[in-house]
Short mmCIF file of C-alpha atoms and ligand atoms in Angstrom, two decimals:
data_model
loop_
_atom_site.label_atom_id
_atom_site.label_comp_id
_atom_site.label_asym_id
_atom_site.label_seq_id
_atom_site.Cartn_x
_atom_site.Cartn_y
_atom_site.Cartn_z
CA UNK A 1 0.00 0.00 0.00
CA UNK A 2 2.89 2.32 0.70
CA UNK A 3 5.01 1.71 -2.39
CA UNK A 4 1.72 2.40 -4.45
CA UNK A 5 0.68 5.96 -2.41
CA UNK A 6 4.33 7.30 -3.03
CA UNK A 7 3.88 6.08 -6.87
CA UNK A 8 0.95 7.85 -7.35
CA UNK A 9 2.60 10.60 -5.11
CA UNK A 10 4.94 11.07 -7.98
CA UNK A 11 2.70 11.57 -11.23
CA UNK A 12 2.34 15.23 -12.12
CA UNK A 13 -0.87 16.13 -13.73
CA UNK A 14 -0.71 18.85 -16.76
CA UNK A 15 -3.72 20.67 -18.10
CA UNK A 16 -3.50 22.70 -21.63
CA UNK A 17 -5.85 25.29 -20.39
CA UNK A 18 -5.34 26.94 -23.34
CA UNK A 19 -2.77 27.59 -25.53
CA UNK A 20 -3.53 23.66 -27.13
CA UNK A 21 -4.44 23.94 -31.03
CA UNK A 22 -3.91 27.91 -30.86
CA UNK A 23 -1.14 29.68 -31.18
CA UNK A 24 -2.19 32.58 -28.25
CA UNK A 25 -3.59 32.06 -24.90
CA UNK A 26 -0.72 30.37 -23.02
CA UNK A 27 -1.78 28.58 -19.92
CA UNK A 28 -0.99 25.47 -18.45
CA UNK A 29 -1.86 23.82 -14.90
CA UNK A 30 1.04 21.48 -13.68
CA UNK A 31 0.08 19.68 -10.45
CA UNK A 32 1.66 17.40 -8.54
CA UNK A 33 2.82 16.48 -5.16
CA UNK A 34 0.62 19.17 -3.10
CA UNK A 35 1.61 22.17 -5.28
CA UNK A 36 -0.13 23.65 -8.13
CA UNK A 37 2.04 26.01 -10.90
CA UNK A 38 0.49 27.64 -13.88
CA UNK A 39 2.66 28.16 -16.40
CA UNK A 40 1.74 31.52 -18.49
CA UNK A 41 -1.47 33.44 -18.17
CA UNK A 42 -1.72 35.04 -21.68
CA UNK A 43 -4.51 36.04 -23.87
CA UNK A 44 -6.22 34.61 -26.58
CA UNK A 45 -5.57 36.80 -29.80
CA UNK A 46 -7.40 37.50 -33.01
CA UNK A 47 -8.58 33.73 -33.52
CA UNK A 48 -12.49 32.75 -33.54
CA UNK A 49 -14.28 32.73 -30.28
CA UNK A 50 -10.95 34.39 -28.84
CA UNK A 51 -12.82 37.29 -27.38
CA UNK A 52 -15.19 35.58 -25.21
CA UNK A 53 -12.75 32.49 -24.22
CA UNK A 54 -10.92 34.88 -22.83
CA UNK A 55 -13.40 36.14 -20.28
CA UNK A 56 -14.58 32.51 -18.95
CA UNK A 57 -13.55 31.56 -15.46
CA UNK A 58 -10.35 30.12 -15.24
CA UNK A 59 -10.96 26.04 -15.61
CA UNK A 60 -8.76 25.88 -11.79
CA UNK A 61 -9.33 27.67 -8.60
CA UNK A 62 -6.93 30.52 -9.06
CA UNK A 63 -6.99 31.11 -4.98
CA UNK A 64 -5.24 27.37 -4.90
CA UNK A 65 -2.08 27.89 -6.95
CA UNK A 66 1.12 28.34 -5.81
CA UNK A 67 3.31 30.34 -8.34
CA UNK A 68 2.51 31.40 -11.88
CA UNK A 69 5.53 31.38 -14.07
CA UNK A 70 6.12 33.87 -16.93
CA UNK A 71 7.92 32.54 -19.56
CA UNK A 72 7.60 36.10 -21.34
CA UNK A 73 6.22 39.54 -21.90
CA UNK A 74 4.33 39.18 -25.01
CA UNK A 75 0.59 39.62 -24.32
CA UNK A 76 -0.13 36.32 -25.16
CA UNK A 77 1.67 35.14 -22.77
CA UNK A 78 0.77 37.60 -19.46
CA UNK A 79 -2.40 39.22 -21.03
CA UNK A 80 -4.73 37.54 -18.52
CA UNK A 81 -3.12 38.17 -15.49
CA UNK A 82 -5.20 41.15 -14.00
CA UNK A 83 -8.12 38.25 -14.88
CA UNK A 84 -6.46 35.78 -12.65
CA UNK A 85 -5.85 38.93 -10.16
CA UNK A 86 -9.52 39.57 -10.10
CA UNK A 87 -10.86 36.05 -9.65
CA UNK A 88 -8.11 36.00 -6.46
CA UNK A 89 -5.07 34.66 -6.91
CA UNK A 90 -3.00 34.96 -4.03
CA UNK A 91 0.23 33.11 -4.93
CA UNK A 92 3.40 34.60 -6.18
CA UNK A 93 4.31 35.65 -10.01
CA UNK A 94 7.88 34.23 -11.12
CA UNK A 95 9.82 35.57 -13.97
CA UNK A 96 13.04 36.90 -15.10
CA UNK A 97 14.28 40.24 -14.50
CA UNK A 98 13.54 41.93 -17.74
CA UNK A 99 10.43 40.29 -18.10
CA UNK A 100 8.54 42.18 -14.72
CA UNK A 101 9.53 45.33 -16.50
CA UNK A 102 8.36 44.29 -19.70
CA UNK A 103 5.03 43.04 -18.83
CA UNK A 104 4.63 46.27 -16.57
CA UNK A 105 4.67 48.68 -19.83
CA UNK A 106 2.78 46.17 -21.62
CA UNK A 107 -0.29 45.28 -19.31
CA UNK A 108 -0.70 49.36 -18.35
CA UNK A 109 -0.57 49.68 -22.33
CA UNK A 110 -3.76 46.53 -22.75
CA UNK A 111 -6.41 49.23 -21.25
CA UNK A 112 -6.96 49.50 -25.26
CA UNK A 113 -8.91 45.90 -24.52
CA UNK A 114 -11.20 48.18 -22.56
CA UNK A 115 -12.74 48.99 -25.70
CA UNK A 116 -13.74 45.82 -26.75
CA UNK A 117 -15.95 45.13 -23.65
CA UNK A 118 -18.82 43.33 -24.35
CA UNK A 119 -20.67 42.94 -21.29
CA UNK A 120 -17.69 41.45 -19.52
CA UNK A 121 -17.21 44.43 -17.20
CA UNK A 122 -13.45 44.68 -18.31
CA UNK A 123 -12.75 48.22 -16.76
CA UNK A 124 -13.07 46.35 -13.49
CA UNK A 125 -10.63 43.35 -14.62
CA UNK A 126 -7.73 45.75 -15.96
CA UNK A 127 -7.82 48.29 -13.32
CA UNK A 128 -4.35 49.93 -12.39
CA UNK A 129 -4.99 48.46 -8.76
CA UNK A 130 -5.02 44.75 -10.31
CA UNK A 131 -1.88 45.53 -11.61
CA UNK A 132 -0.61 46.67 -9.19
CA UNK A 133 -1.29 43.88 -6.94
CA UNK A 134 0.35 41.40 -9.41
CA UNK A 135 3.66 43.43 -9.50
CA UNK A 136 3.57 43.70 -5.74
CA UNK A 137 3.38 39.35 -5.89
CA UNK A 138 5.90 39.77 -8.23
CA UNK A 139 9.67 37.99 -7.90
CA UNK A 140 12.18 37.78 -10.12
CA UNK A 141 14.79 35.07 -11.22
CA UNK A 142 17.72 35.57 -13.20
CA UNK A 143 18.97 33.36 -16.45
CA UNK A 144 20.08 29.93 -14.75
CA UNK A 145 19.26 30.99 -11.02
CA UNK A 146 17.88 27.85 -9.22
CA UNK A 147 14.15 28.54 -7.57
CA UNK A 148 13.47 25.59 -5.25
CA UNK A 149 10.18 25.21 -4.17
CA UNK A 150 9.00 22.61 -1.23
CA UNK A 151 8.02 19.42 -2.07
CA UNK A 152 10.80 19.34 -4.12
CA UNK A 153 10.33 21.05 -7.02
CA UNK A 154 13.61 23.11 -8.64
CA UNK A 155 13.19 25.83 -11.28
CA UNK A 156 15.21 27.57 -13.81
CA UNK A 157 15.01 29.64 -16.60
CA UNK A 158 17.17 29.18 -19.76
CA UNK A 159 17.56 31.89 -22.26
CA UNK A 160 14.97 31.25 -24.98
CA UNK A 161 16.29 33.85 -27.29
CA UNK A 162 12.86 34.87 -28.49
CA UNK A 163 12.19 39.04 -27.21
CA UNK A 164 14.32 40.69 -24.04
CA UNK A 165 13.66 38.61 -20.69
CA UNK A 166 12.41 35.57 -22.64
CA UNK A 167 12.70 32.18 -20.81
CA UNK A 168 12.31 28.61 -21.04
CA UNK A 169 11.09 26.80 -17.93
CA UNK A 170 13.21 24.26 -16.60
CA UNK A 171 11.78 22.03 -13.49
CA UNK A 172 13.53 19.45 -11.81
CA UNK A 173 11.13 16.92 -10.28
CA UNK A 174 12.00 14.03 -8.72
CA UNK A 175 15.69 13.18 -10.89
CA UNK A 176 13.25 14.17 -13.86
CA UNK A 177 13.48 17.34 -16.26
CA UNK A 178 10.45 18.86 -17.50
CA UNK A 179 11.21 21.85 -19.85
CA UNK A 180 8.00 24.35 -20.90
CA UNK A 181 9.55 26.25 -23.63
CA UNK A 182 7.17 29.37 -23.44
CA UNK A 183 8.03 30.81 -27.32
CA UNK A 184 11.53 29.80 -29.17
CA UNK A 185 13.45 32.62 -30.85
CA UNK A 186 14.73 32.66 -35.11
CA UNK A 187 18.26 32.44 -33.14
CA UNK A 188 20.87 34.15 -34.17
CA UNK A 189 18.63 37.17 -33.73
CA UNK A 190 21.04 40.41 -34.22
CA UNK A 191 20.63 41.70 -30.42
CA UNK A 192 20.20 38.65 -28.22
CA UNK A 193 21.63 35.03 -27.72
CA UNK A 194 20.82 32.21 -29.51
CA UNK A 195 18.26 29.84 -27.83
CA UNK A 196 20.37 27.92 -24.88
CA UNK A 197 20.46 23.72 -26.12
CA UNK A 198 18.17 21.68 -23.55
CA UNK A 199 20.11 18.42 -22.68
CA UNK A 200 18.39 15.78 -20.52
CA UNK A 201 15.07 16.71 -20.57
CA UNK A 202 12.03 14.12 -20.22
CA UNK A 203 9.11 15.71 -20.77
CA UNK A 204 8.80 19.05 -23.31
CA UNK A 205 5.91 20.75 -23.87
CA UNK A 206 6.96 23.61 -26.85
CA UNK A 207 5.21 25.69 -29.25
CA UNK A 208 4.51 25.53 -33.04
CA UNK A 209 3.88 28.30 -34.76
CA UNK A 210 6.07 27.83 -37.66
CA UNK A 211 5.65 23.92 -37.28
CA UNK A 212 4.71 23.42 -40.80
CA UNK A 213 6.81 25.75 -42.47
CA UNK A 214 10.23 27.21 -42.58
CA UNK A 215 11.16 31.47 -43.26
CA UNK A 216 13.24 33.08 -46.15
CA UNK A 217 16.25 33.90 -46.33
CA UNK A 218 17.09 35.88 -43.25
CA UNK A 219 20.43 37.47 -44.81
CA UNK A 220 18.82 38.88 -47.22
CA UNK A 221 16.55 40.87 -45.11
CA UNK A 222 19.03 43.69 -44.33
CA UNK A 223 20.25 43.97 -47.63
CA UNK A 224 16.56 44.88 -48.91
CA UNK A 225 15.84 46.92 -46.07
CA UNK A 226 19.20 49.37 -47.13
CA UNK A 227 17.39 48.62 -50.87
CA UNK A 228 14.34 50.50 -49.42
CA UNK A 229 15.74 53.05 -47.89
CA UNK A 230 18.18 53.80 -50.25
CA UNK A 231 15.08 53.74 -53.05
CA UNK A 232 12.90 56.48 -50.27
CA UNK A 233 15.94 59.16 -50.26
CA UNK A 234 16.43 59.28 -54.27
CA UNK A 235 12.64 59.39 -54.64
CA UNK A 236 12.44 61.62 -51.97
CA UNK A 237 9.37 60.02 -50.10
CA UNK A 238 8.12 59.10 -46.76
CA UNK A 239 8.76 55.41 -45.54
CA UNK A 240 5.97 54.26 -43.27
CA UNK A 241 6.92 50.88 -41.33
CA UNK A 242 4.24 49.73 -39.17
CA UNK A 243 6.00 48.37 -35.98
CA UNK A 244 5.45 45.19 -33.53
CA UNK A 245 6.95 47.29 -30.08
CA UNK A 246 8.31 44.72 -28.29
CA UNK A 247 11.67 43.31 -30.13
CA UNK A 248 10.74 43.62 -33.86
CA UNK A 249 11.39 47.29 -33.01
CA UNK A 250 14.51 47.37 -31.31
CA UNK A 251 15.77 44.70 -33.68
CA UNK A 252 15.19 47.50 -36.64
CA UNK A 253 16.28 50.46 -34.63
CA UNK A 254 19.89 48.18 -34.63
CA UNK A 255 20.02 47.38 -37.95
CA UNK A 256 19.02 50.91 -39.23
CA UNK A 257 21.86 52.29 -36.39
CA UNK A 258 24.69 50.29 -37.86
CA UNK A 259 23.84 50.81 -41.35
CA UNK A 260 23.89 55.13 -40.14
CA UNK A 261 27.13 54.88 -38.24
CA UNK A 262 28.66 52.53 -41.63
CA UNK A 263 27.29 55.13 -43.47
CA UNK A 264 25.75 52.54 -45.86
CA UNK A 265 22.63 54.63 -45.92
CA UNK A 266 22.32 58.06 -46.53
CA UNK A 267 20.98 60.75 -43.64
CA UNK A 268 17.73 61.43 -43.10
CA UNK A 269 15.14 61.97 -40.04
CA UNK A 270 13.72 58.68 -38.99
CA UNK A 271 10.63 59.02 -36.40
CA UNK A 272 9.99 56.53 -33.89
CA UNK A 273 6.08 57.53 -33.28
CA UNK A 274 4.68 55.25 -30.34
CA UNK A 275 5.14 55.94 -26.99
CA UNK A 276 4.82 52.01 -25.94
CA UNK A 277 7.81 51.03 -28.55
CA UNK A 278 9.65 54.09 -26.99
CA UNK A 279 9.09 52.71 -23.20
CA UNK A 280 9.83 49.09 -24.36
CA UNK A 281 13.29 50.86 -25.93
CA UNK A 282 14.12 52.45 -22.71
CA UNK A 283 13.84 48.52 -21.12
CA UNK A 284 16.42 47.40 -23.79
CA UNK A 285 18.71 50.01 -23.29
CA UNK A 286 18.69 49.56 -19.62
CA UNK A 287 18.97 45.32 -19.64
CA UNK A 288 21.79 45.77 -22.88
CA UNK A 289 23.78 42.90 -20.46
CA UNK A 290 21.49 40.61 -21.87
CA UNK A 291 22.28 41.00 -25.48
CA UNK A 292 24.54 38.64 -27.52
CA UNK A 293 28.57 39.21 -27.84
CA UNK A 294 28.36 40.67 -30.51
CA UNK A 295 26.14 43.39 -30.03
CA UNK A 296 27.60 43.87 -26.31
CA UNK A 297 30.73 44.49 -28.43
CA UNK A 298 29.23 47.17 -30.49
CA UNK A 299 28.08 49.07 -27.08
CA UNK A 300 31.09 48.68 -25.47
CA UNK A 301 32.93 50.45 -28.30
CA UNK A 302 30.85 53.43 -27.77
CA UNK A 303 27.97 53.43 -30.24
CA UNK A 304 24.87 53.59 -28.29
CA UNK A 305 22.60 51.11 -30.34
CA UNK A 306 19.10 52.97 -29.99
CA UNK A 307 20.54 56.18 -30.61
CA UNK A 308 21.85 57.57 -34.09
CA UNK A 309 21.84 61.14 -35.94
CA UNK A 310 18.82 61.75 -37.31
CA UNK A 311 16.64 59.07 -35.15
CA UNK A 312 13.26 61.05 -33.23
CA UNK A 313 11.47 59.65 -30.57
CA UNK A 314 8.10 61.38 -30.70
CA UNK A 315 5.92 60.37 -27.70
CA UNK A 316 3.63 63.25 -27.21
CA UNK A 317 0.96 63.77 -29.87
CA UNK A 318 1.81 67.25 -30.98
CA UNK A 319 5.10 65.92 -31.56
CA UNK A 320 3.37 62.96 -33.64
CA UNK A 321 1.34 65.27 -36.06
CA UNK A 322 4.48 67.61 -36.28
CA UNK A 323 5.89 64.92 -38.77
CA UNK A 324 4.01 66.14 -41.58
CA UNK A 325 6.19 69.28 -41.57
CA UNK A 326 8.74 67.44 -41.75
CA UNK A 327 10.34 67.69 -45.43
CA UNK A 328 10.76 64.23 -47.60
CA UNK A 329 12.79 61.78 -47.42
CA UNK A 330 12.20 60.41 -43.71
CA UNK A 331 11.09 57.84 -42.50
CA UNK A 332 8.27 56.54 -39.67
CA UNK A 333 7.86 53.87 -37.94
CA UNK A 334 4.95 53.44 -36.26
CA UNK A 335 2.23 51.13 -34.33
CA UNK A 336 0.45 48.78 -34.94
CA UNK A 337 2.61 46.27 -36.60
CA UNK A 338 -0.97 45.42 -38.92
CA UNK A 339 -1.80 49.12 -39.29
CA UNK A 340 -5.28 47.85 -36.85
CA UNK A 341 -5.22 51.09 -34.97
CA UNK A 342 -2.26 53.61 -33.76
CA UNK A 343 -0.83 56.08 -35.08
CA UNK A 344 0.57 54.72 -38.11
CA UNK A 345 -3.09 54.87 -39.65
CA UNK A 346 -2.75 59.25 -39.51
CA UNK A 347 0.38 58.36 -41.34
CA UNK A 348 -0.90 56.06 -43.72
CA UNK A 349 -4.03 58.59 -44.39
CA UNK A 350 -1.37 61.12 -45.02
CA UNK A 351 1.35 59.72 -47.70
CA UNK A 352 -0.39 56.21 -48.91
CA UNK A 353 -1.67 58.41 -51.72
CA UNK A 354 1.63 59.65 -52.82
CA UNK A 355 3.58 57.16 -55.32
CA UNK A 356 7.16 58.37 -54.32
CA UNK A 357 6.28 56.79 -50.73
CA UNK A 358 6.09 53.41 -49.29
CA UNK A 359 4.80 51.39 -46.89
CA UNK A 360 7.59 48.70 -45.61
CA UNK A 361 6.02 45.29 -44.40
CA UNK A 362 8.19 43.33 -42.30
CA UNK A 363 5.95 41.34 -39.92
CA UNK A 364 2.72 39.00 -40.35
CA UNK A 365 -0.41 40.82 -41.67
CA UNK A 366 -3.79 38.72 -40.31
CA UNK A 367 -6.58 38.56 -41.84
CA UNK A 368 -9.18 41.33 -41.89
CA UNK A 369 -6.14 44.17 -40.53
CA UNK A 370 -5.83 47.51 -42.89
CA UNK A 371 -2.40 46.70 -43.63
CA UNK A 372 -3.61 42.74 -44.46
CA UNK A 373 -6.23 44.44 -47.37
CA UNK A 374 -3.17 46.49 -48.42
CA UNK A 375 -0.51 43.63 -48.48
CA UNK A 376 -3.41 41.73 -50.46
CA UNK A 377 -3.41 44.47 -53.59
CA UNK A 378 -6.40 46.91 -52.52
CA UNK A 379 -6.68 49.92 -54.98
CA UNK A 380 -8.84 51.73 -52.52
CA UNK A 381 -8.63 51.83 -48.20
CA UNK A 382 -10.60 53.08 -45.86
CA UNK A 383 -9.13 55.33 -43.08
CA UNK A 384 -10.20 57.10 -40.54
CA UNK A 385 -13.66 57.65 -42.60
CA UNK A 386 -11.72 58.79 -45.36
CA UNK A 387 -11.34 56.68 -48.69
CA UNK A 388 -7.70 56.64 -49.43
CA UNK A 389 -6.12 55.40 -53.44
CA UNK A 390 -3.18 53.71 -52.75
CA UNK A 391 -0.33 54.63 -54.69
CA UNK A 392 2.37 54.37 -52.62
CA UNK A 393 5.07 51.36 -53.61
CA UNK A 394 3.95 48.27 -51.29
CA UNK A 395 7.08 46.80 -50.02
CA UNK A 396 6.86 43.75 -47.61
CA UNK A 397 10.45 42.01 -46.21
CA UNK A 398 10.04 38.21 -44.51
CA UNK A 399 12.64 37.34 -42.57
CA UNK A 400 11.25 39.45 -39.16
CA UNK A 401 9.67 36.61 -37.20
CA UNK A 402 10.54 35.84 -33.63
CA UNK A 403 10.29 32.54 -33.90
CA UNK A 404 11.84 29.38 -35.00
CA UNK A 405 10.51 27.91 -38.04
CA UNK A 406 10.20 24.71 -38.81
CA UNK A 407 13.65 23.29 -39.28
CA UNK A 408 15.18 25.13 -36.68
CA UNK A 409 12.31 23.47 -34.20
CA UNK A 410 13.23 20.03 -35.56
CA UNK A 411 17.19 20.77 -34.82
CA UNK A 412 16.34 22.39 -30.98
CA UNK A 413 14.37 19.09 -30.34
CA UNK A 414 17.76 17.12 -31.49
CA UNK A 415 19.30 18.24 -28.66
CA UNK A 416 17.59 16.29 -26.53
CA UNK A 417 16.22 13.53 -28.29
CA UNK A 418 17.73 10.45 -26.83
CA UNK A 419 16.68 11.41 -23.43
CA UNK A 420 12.74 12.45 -24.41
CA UNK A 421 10.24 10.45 -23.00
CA UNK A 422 7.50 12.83 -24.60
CA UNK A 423 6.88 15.94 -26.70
CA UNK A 424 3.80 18.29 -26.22
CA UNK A 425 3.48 19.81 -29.07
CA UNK A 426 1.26 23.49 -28.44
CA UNK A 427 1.08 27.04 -29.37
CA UNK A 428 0.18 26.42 -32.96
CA UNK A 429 -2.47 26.41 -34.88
CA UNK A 430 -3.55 22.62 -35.19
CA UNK A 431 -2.27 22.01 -38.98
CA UNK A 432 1.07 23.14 -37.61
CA UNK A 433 1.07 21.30 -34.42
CA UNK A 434 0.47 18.44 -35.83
CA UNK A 435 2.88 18.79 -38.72
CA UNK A 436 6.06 19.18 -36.21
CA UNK A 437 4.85 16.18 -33.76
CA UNK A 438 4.64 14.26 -37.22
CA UNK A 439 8.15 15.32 -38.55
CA UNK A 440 9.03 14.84 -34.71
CA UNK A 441 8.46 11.34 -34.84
CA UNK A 442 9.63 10.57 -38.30
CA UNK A 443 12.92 12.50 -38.11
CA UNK A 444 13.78 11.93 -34.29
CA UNK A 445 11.88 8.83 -33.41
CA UNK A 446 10.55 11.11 -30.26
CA UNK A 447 7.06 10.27 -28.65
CA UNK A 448 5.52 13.94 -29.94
CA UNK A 449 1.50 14.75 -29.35
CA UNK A 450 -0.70 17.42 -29.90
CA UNK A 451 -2.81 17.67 -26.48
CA UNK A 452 -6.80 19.66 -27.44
CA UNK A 453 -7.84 22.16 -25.75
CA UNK A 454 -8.45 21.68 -22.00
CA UNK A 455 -7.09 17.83 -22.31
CA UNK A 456 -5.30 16.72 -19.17
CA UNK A 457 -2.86 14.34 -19.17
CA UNK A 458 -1.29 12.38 -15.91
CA UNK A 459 2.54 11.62 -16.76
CA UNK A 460 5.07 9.76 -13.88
CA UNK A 461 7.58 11.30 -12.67
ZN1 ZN B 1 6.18 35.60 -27.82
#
């Protein structure tokens, strides 16, 4: 009878809250031994239903768990946690460093959710007290720092190369390795590390979202990017580049500051026009110890990286509709990343109409954005109330994701092969999922599954 209580002692129990079959909405239950973690609390983005799944009780009393874990500061990865706040969690938030300040900036800047509330009485979910609350629960870990928890639980973080602060969660359970690789970044990324290799790990549980397919040709990326704005100072136009904040930003603000200091492009004013890229900036600057060699190289010879002649940051909105007196070339860059909202739409009102300007596309376009129905050939837009003829050039550059594609995921999983008992293959959308766990199995001989949505599964440890 003893021998089979501690057996049964030892299983852990893991719930895809959500997260399973999409590629937003992080949020997994581990339980086990006592303790209860959740692992991400993130929101479920632009997919159908995602509004209202969103705003459903959590499928776990939130008042029972011990520590959330962050794995990072995208919003689909803490978006919900003034929701988990509200319904009473009373546990403590674990992350690294960078992340805290990341998600911080980024959950003040979600109030814009406010105005999709449908009945679901959001203004009293994302209140500033809720988040408040959840940075006052707050702790922080760094890169490899060992977190050990009773019951005998260990955790770590590993540097997932994926935006600032970004972190794979390693636990240690019982001589057994269970790795939750929150999102995996297109290493070598030109500011931070390459994704650390995972040795010895049992059970993974990793995301998708490139499962099925692989990216272009990321050298080329920078070489088209001087093409553009070489191409925007002889035609003297404006460049518009609708901006991700949170790493696709700081990524280009690099590129664009070595190309200025080479003098491989010529000078002109470049406008950074959100206030939330220009916070998340400030965070990068001030965590640069985090960055790969190289780039720490670059700094430590003196050339601040977010800072070059001719580069604006224009937070206040006077300074924002001041552009337009600005004389050709320049360039913007501006939120949102799919021209949905922000202020790149005044800009795009302003100059899409003009054929010696452009519109630079550099990250993923859904379906039923502005700059989606732009990417996709429309003649005619309508902004702000206004119907705008595009004749501006239409420039889009792949090569911008943040995450691994395809073959890269295959290789990361190498690593570790020989030891894996099982692969959880998540945070994709289902075709993709179950692409990888297929290629999983046929390339690595690895035990790979796509868990559904709310699907528990009991695994020994
Ligand atoms: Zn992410």
């Amino acid at each position: 009878m003893y021998n089979l209580k501690m057996q049964s002692e030892r299983d852990l129990k893991l719930t895809f809250c959500s997260g399973a079959g999409t590629v937003t909405g992080a949020n997994f239950l581990l339980e086990g031994n006592g303790k209860k973690f959740v692992i991400d609390c993130g929101l479920i983005q632009g997919e159908k239903f995602a509004d209202d799944m969103n705003w459903e009780k959590f499928p776990y009393d939130v008042s029972s768990i011990d520590i959330l874990f962050i794995t990072h500061g995208h919003i689909d990865h803490i978006g919900r946690i003034p929701k988990i706040i509200a319904e009473g969690f009373k546990g403590k938030i674990i992350s690294t460093i960078p992340t805290k300040e990341i998600a911080e900036v980024m959950l003040a800047d979600a109030t814009h959710l406010l105005s999709r509330d449908e009945g679901h009485e959001l203004d009293k979910i994302y209140t500033a007290e809720n988040i408040k609350k959840a940075l006052d629960m707050w702790e922080t870990i760094d890169y490899g720092e060992k977190l050990n928890v009773d019951h005998g639980f260990q955790f770590t973080y590993r540097d997932a190369g994926h935006i600032l602060g970004s972190g794979m969660l390693e636990i240690l359970y019982n001589n057994r390795k269970i790795v939750f690789t929150g999102d995996l970044g297109n290493s070598p990324s030109p500011l931070l590390p390459d994704t650390e290799e995972l040795k010895n790990v049992d059970y993974l549980v990793m995301e998708s979202v490139y499962g099925d397919r692989n990216h272009e040709d990321r050298d080329q990326r920078k070489d088209l990017l001087k093409k553009v704005i070489e191409d925007n100072y002889k035609r003297k136009g404006t460049l518009m580049i609708p901006v991700f904040s949170l790493e696709r930003t700081q990524e280009l603000l690099y590129e664009i500051d070595l190309m200025v200091e080479s003098k491989a492009i010529p000078k002109m004013p470049i406008f950074l026009d959100s206030p939330l890229a220009i916070k998340l900036t400030h965070i990068y600057k001030k965590y640069e110890k985090y960055f790969n060699e190289k780039a720490l190289k670059i700094i430590k010879g003196g050339d601040d990286v977010f800072d070059f002649v001719g580069l604006n940051f224009s937070e206040e909105t006077e300074q924002s509709k001041s552009i337009i007196k600005v004389p050709d070339p320049k360039i913007i860059m501006a939120g949102s990343g799919m021209s949905n909202g922000g202020r790149i739409i005044h800009h795009e009102k302003n100059y899409l109409g003009d054929p010696n300007n452009t519109l630079l596309l550099i990250g993923y376009q859904s379906v039923g954005t502005l700059g989606r129905a732009i990417l996709d050939g429309a003649k005619v837009v309508r902004i702000l109330g206004e119907d705008i003829k595009i004749k501006a050039k239409i420039v889009k550059i792949s090569g911008y994701s943040g995450h691994k594609d395809s073959d890269n995921l295959l290789e990361f999983v190498g690593k570790t092969a020989d030891s894996l008992k099982k692969v959880f293959v998540v945070m994709g959308e289902p075709r993709s999922s179950m692409f990888l766990a297929q290629k999983l199995h046929d390339n690595l001989g690895v035990d790979a599954y796509t868990p559904t949505y709310g699907e528990t599964i009991t695994f020994k440890c």
